[in-house]
Tab-separated table of C-alpha atoms in Angstrom:
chain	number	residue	atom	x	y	z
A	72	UNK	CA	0.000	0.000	0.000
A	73	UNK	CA	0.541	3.437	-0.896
A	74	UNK	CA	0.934	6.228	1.840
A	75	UNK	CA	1.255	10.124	0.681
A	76	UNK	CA	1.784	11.542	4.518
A	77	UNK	CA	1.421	15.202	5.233
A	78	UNK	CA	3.398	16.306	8.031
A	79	UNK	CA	5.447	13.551	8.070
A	80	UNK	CA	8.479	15.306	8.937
A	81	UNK	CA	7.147	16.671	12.380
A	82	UNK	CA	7.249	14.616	15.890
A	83	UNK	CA	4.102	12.244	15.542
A	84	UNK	CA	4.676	12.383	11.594
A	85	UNK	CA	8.350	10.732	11.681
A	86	UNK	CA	6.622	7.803	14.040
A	87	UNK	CA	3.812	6.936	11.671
A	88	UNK	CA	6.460	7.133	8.351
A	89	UNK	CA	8.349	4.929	10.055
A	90	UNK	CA	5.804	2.606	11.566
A	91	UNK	CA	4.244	2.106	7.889
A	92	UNK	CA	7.556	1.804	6.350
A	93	UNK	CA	8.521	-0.883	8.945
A	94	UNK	CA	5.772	-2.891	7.981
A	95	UNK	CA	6.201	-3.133	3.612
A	96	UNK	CA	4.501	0.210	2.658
A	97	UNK	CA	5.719	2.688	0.476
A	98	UNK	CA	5.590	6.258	2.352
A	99	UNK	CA	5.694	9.573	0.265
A	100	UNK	CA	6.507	12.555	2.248
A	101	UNK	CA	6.696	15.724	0.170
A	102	UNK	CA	8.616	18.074	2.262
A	103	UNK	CA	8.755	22.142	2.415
A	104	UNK	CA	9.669	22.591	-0.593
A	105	UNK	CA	7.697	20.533	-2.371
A	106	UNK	CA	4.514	21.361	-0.178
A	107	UNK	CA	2.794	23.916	1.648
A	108	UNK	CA	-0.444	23.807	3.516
A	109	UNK	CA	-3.229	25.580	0.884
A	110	UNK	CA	-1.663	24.057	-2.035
A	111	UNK	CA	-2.747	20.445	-3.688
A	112	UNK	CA	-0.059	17.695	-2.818
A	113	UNK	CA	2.260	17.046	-5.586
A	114	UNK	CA	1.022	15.197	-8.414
A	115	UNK	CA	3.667	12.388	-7.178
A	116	UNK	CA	1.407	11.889	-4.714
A	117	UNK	CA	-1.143	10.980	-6.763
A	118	UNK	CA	-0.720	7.285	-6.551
A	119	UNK	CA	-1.053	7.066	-3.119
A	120	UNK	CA	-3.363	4.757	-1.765
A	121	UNK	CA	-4.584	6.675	1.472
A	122	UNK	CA	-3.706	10.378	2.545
A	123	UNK	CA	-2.284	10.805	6.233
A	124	UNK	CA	-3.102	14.726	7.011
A	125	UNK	CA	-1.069	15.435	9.860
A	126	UNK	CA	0.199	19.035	8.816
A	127	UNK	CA	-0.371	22.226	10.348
A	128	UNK	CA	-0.190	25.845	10.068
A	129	UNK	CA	0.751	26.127	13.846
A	130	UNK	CA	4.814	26.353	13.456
A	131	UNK	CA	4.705	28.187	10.594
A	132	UNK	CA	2.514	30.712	10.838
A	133	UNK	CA	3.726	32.507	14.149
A	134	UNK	CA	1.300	33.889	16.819
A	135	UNK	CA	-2.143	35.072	14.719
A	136	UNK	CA	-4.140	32.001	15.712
A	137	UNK	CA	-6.893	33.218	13.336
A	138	UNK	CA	-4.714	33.128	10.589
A	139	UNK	CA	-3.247	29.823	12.017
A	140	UNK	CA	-6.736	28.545	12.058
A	141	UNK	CA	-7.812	29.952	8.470
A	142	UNK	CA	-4.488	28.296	6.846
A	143	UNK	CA	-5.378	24.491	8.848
A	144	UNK	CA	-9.112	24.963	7.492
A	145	UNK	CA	-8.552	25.626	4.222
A	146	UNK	CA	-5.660	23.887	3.645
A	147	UNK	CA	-7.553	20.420	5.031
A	148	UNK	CA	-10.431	21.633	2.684
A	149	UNK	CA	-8.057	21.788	-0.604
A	150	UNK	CA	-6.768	18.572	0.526
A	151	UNK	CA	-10.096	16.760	0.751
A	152	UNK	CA	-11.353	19.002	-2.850
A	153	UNK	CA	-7.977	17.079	-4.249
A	154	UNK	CA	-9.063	13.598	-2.545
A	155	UNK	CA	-12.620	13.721	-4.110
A	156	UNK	CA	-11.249	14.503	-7.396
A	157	UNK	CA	-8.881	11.551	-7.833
A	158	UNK	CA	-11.659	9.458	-6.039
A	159	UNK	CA	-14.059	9.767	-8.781
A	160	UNK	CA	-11.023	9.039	-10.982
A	161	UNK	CA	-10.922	5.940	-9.521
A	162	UNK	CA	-7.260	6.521	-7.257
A	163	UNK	CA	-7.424	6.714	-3.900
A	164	UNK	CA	-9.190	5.215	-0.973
A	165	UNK	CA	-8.966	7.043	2.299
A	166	UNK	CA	-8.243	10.135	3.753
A	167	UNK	CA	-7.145	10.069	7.589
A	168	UNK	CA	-7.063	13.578	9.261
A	169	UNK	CA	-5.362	13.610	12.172
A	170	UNK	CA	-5.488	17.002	14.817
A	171	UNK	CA	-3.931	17.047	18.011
A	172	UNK	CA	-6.944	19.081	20.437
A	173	UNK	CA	-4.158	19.469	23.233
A	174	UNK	CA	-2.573	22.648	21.931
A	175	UNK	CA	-2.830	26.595	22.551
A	176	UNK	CA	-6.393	27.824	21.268
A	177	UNK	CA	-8.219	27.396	19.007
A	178	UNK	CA	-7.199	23.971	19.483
A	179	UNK	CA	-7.759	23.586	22.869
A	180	UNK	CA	-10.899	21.909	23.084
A	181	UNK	CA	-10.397	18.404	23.521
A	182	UNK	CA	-7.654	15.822	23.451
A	183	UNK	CA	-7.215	14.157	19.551
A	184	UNK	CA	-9.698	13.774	16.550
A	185	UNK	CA	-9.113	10.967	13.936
A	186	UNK	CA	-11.266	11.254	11.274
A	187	UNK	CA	-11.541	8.122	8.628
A	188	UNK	CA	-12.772	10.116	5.047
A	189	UNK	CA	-14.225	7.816	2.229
């Protein structure tokens, strides 16, 4: 199986890369250059099997938590736009968002939220 993981080069990103890689998949992890939150992953990514969203605006975009907030909204919502698409293409077959709840606000209401997409 086929893993595009965004994110992956952050703390709980680096675990799950190297969990799935551990066991036979094949991980893509486009990486800062390749890849910023509000864009479409790269069309490399395209043959991935399942999306792991683990990205987030909250290191890069400094202390405006609105605009934190905006950027991990939107950039989830071109994500899943770019999932649906390839879907009805036939690629594709899940889309795992993963949010830690735990941080500063306006993430601060509860502990972790997994969310299986089909």
């Amino acid at each position: 199986m086929i893993y595009a993981v965004t994110g992956a080069h952050g703390f709980i990103g680096h675990y799950v890369c190297r969990y799935l890689t551990e066991n036979g998949s094949t991980v893509l992890a486009p990486n800062s250059t390749e890849w910023r939150l509000g864009h479409p992953l790269p069309a490399a990514c395209d043959q991935a099997d399942v999306i792991i969203h683990l990205a987030c605006s909250l290191l890069k975009a400094g202390s405006d938590r609105d605009a934190m907030a905006d950027l991990d909204y939107t950039g989830t919502a071109c994500l899943l736009e770019q999932h649906r698409q390839l879907r009805q293409q036939g690629k594709r077959g899940r889309f795992i968002f993963i949010v830690s709840g735990r941080l500063r606000p306006p993430y601060d209401r509860g502990c972790w939220l997994v969310t299986y997409c089909r």
